[in-house]
Structure formats: C-alpha cells, structure tokens
C-alpha cells in the first residue's frame, strides 16, 4: 500500500475553493468558508441536504487533496458500539486460552491480561479514526447519521466532546490529534441540537447551473 503524503490544510477561503475545484468539486463560497473554518478551528463539519447533492463527496475530495486516510462510518438502523467503535476477536482469544491451558498456565489474572490486550482488539471506524498519527489525522466521515437512533447519537456526542473512547479492559484511548470529522445527514429525521452545537453547520444544496 502506498503511504499517503500529508499536506497542510488551506490557509485561506480562496485556497479552499481552489482545493475543491482542483478535484472537480463545484462549491460555492459559503461552503468553502465553513469548510475552511472547520479545518482551522478543528471542529466537526455537519452537512445536511437532500440525497445526491455531494455531501459525502466533500469528505472524499478533502482526504485526497490533503493526503489523508479516509475512514468512513456508514450509518444504519441498529448501528451499535461493537460495529462502530471496537470489538474483541473472540475466536482468537479462545484459541489463546486453550493454548495457555494446554501449556499448564493457570494464572487467571495473567491470562486475562494477555487475551484482553491490543493484539486481540478489532478497531472499528470510530476507534480507528481516534488512533491516527499526529500530523496526519484522517478524515473521518460519519455518513447518513439520521439513519441511526438517538442512543447512538448520544454516544457520538461523547466521542466528539473529548475525542476519546474508553475500552474497559484497556482504559481510555485519546486521539493524539483530533480527526477531521465530517457528518452528513439527509434530514430524514431531526438530529439533536446538542450534537449540532459541537459542529459547524452547513446546508448543502444542488449547485447552480
């Protein structure tokens, strides 16, 4: 896999317009302004609009232009923590337990520390986005948030507040550098104001001819 070469964020609104135009993305000045401010202030960008107006494409264009990894969390009804954040590789853990038992290792505390180590942790999009390298934070796309429920919304609010997540067996994992977060919604339902207040908001419309 070719390693991405990280590039600095645009320094002005005009540079942001040029960045989008360079990737053949048609954007008006208001969209370029809120994107520039989101990057400068390191705050999530909340994009709302009809399906097909290009909300998701903004994240793809940004990741490509800045040389950042794109991590996408595709939202759907019933999305839970194990699918969005992390889960344990239970099959590999069971194999390790059987091998340790066969080798005569019966210290339960040592065994527990071993099987609940990062070696057996499966990183889902949220945790993956929080563990990016400093200076090369990924673009984290939370796509179609309105497909999830209010419980997941509340969980996401905690993540966006501190850019950290707690894995009970390992402790708290905090981002060295916050990811570039872009949230999209097709407005099939209202998103709670508390989450919107954590973000810079923009309504995306179809481009003018």
Short mmCIF file of C-alpha atoms in Angstrom, two decimals:
data_model
loop_
_atom_site.label_atom_id
_atom_site.label_comp_id
_atom_site.label_asym_id
_atom_site.label_seq_id
_atom_site.Cartn_x
_atom_site.Cartn_y
_atom_site.Cartn_z
CA UNK A 1 0.00 0.00 0.00
CA UNK A 2 1.36 3.43 -0.97
CA UNK A 3 1.87 5.67 2.05
CA UNK A 4 -0.09 8.90 1.84
CA UNK A 5 1.87 12.14 1.98
CA UNK A 6 0.07 14.52 4.29
CA UNK A 7 -0.35 18.11 3.10
CA UNK A 8 -1.28 21.20 5.13
CA UNK A 9 -4.83 22.49 5.23
CA UNK A 10 -5.66 25.50 3.03
CA UNK A 11 -4.65 28.81 4.59
CA UNK A 12 -7.49 30.90 3.15
CA UNK A 13 -11.04 30.56 1.87
CA UNK A 14 -9.80 31.10 -1.68
CA UNK A 15 -7.30 28.26 -1.27
CA UNK A 16 -10.16 26.08 -0.03
CA UNK A 17 -12.16 26.91 -3.17
CA UNK A 18 -9.12 26.06 -5.30
CA UNK A 19 -8.64 22.79 -3.42
CA UNK A 20 -12.21 21.71 -4.16
CA UNK A 21 -12.08 22.94 -7.75
CA UNK A 22 -8.85 21.03 -8.29
CA UNK A 23 -10.78 17.84 -7.57
CA UNK A 24 -13.63 18.90 -9.90
CA UNK A 25 -15.95 19.61 -6.98
CA UNK A 26 -18.26 22.55 -7.62
CA UNK A 27 -18.66 24.52 -4.39
CA UNK A 28 -19.95 28.00 -3.64
CA UNK A 29 -18.11 30.39 -1.36
CA UNK A 30 -20.34 29.71 1.63
CA UNK A 31 -19.47 26.01 1.60
CA UNK A 32 -15.77 26.76 1.14
CA UNK A 33 -15.96 29.21 4.06
CA UNK A 34 -17.48 26.74 6.52
CA UNK A 35 -15.06 24.01 5.41
CA UNK A 36 -12.11 26.38 5.90
CA UNK A 37 -13.37 27.34 9.37
CA UNK A 38 -13.91 23.69 10.30
CA UNK A 39 -10.31 22.88 9.40
CA UNK A 40 -8.92 25.98 11.09
CA UNK A 41 -10.95 25.55 14.31
CA UNK A 42 -10.65 21.73 14.30
CA UNK A 43 -14.38 21.34 14.77
CA UNK A 44 -16.59 18.72 13.11
CA UNK A 45 -18.44 19.82 9.98
CA UNK A 46 -22.15 18.93 9.91
CA UNK A 47 -23.51 18.78 6.36
CA UNK A 48 -27.23 18.48 5.79
CA UNK A 49 -29.07 18.27 2.48
CA UNK A 50 -31.01 16.13 0.06
CA UNK A 51 -29.57 12.80 -1.07
CA UNK A 52 -27.28 13.20 -4.07
CA UNK A 53 -26.11 16.79 -3.55
CA UNK A 54 -22.49 15.77 -2.92
CA UNK A 55 -22.14 15.77 0.87
CA UNK A 56 -20.20 12.50 1.00
CA UNK A 57 -18.01 13.55 -1.90
CA UNK A 58 -16.68 16.50 0.10
CA UNK A 59 -15.02 14.12 2.56
CA UNK A 60 -13.53 12.05 -0.27
CA UNK A 61 -12.19 15.14 -2.04
CA UNK A 62 -10.74 16.53 1.19
CA UNK A 63 -8.97 13.30 2.07
CA UNK A 64 -7.45 13.05 -1.40
CA UNK A 65 -6.41 16.72 -1.53
CA UNK A 66 -4.81 16.70 1.93
CA UNK A 67 -3.21 13.28 1.52
CA UNK A 68 -5.13 11.88 4.47
CA UNK A 69 -6.68 8.49 5.02
CA UNK A 70 -10.47 8.43 4.65
CA UNK A 71 -12.28 6.44 7.34
CA UNK A 72 -15.99 6.02 6.68
CA UNK A 73 -18.62 5.05 9.20
CA UNK A 74 -21.71 4.21 7.16
CA UNK A 75 -24.66 4.63 9.50
CA UNK A 76 -27.72 2.39 9.50
CA UNK A 77 -30.61 1.48 11.76
CA UNK A 78 -29.38 -0.63 14.68
CA UNK A 79 -25.74 0.52 14.49
CA UNK A 80 -24.11 -0.25 17.85
CA UNK A 81 -20.79 0.18 19.63
CA UNK A 82 -19.34 -3.16 18.53
CA UNK A 83 -19.90 -2.24 14.89
CA UNK A 84 -18.88 1.41 15.18
CA UNK A 85 -16.10 1.50 17.77
CA UNK A 86 -14.45 -1.83 18.60
CA UNK A 87 -14.97 -5.47 19.42
CA UNK A 88 -12.82 -8.31 20.64
CA UNK A 89 -11.61 -11.12 18.41
CA UNK A 90 -13.30 -13.81 20.48
CA UNK A 91 -12.21 -16.70 18.25
CA UNK A 92 -8.53 -15.75 18.57
CA UNK A 93 -8.95 -15.18 22.31
CA UNK A 94 -10.42 -18.66 22.78
CA UNK A 95 -7.54 -20.22 20.85
CA UNK A 96 -5.05 -18.36 23.06
CA UNK A 97 -6.86 -19.51 26.22
CA UNK A 98 -6.82 -23.15 25.08
CA UNK A 99 -3.11 -22.93 24.21
CA UNK A 100 -2.25 -21.43 27.60
CA UNK A 101 -4.31 -24.08 29.40
CA UNK A 102 -2.59 -26.82 27.40
CA UNK A 103 0.79 -25.35 28.37
CA UNK A 104 -0.20 -25.52 32.03
CA UNK A 105 -0.65 -21.78 32.55
CA UNK A 106 -3.47 -21.42 35.05
CA UNK A 107 -2.92 -17.90 36.45
CA UNK A 108 -6.30 -16.39 35.58
CA UNK A 109 -5.21 -12.75 36.03
CA UNK A 110 -2.21 -13.17 33.71
CA UNK A 111 -4.36 -14.99 31.20
CA UNK A 112 -6.99 -12.25 31.28
CA UNK A 113 -4.38 -9.51 30.78
CA UNK A 114 -2.98 -11.41 27.83
CA UNK A 115 -6.22 -12.08 25.97
CA UNK A 116 -7.60 -8.59 26.59
CA UNK A 117 -4.61 -6.86 25.02
CA UNK A 118 -4.50 -4.75 21.86
CA UNK A 119 -3.38 -7.83 19.96
CA UNK A 120 -6.97 -9.09 20.04
CA UNK A 121 -8.72 -5.74 19.64
CA UNK A 122 -10.59 -5.20 16.38
CA UNK A 123 -10.68 -1.49 15.61
CA UNK A 124 -13.89 -0.32 14.01
CA UNK A 125 -14.17 3.12 12.30
CA UNK A 126 -14.53 5.29 15.44
CA UNK A 127 -11.51 3.82 17.25
CA UNK A 128 -9.54 3.69 14.00
CA UNK A 129 -10.16 7.42 13.49
CA UNK A 130 -9.02 8.25 17.02
CA UNK A 131 -5.71 6.41 16.74
CA UNK A 132 -4.30 8.17 13.68
CA UNK A 133 -0.75 9.51 13.65
CA UNK A 134 -0.12 13.03 14.93
CA UNK A 135 0.30 15.40 12.00
CA UNK A 136 -1.63 13.12 9.68
CA UNK A 137 -5.05 12.83 11.29
CA UNK A 138 -7.51 11.03 9.00
CA UNK A 139 -10.69 12.41 7.51
CA UNK A 140 -13.47 10.69 9.46
CA UNK A 141 -16.75 10.57 7.54
CA UNK A 142 -19.85 9.77 9.59
CA UNK A 143 -22.26 9.20 6.73
CA UNK A 144 -26.07 9.46 6.95
CA UNK A 145 -26.24 9.90 10.72
CA UNK A 146 -30.01 10.28 10.51
CA UNK A 147 -30.27 6.53 9.85
CA UNK A 148 -29.20 5.77 13.44
CA UNK A 149 -31.18 6.24 16.65
CA UNK A 150 -30.94 8.79 19.47
CA UNK A 151 -28.95 6.40 21.68
CA UNK A 152 -26.14 6.23 19.14
CA UNK A 153 -26.37 10.00 18.70
CA UNK A 154 -25.79 10.46 22.43
CA UNK A 155 -22.80 8.11 22.32
CA UNK A 156 -21.35 10.01 19.38
CA UNK A 157 -21.76 13.28 21.26
CA UNK A 158 -19.42 11.96 23.97
CA UNK A 159 -16.85 10.98 21.35
CA UNK A 160 -16.94 14.41 19.69
CA UNK A 161 -16.68 16.20 23.03
CA UNK A 162 -13.28 14.78 24.04
CA UNK A 163 -12.14 12.69 21.05
CA UNK A 164 -11.58 9.73 23.30
CA UNK A 165 -13.17 6.38 23.98
CA UNK A 166 -12.92 4.01 26.93
CA UNK A 167 -12.27 0.32 26.43
CA UNK A 168 -12.96 -1.17 29.91
CA UNK A 169 -10.20 -3.78 29.64
CA UNK A 170 -7.58 -1.30 28.36
CA UNK A 171 -8.58 2.10 29.71
CA UNK A 172 -9.17 5.38 27.92
CA UNK A 173 -7.79 5.85 24.41
CA UNK A 174 -7.47 9.52 23.41
CA UNK A 175 -6.64 10.90 19.98
CA UNK A 176 -3.14 12.40 19.70
CA UNK A 177 -4.69 14.75 17.16
CA UNK A 178 -8.45 15.00 16.51
CA UNK A 179 -9.53 13.59 13.15
CA UNK A 180 -11.09 15.84 10.53
CA UNK A 181 -14.74 14.95 11.14
CA UNK A 182 -17.46 15.35 8.52
CA UNK A 183 -21.00 14.31 9.42
CA UNK A 184 -23.71 14.02 6.78
CA UNK A 185 -27.46 13.65 7.07
CA UNK A 186 -30.29 13.52 4.54
CA UNK A 187 -32.64 15.02 7.14
CA UNK A 188 -34.98 12.04 7.27
CA UNK A 189 -35.23 12.92 10.96
CA UNK A 190 -34.02 15.77 13.15
CA UNK A 191 -30.62 15.43 14.80
CA UNK A 192 -30.45 16.64 18.40
CA UNK A 193 -29.29 20.24 18.86
CA UNK A 194 -26.67 19.18 21.42
CA UNK A 195 -24.75 17.33 18.73
CA UNK A 196 -25.16 20.12 16.19
CA UNK A 197 -23.70 22.59 18.68
CA UNK A 198 -20.46 20.61 18.65
CA UNK A 199 -20.17 21.19 14.92
CA UNK A 200 -20.12 23.86 12.26
CA UNK A 201 -23.34 23.51 10.27
CA UNK A 202 -24.00 23.93 6.56
CA UNK A 203 -26.95 23.12 4.33
CA UNK A 204 -25.72 21.69 1.03
CA UNK A 205 -27.90 22.37 -2.00
CA UNK A 206 -27.61 21.36 -5.63
CA UNK A 207 -25.04 23.55 -7.42
CA UNK A 208 -26.35 26.37 -9.57
CA UNK A 209 -26.07 25.86 -13.27
#
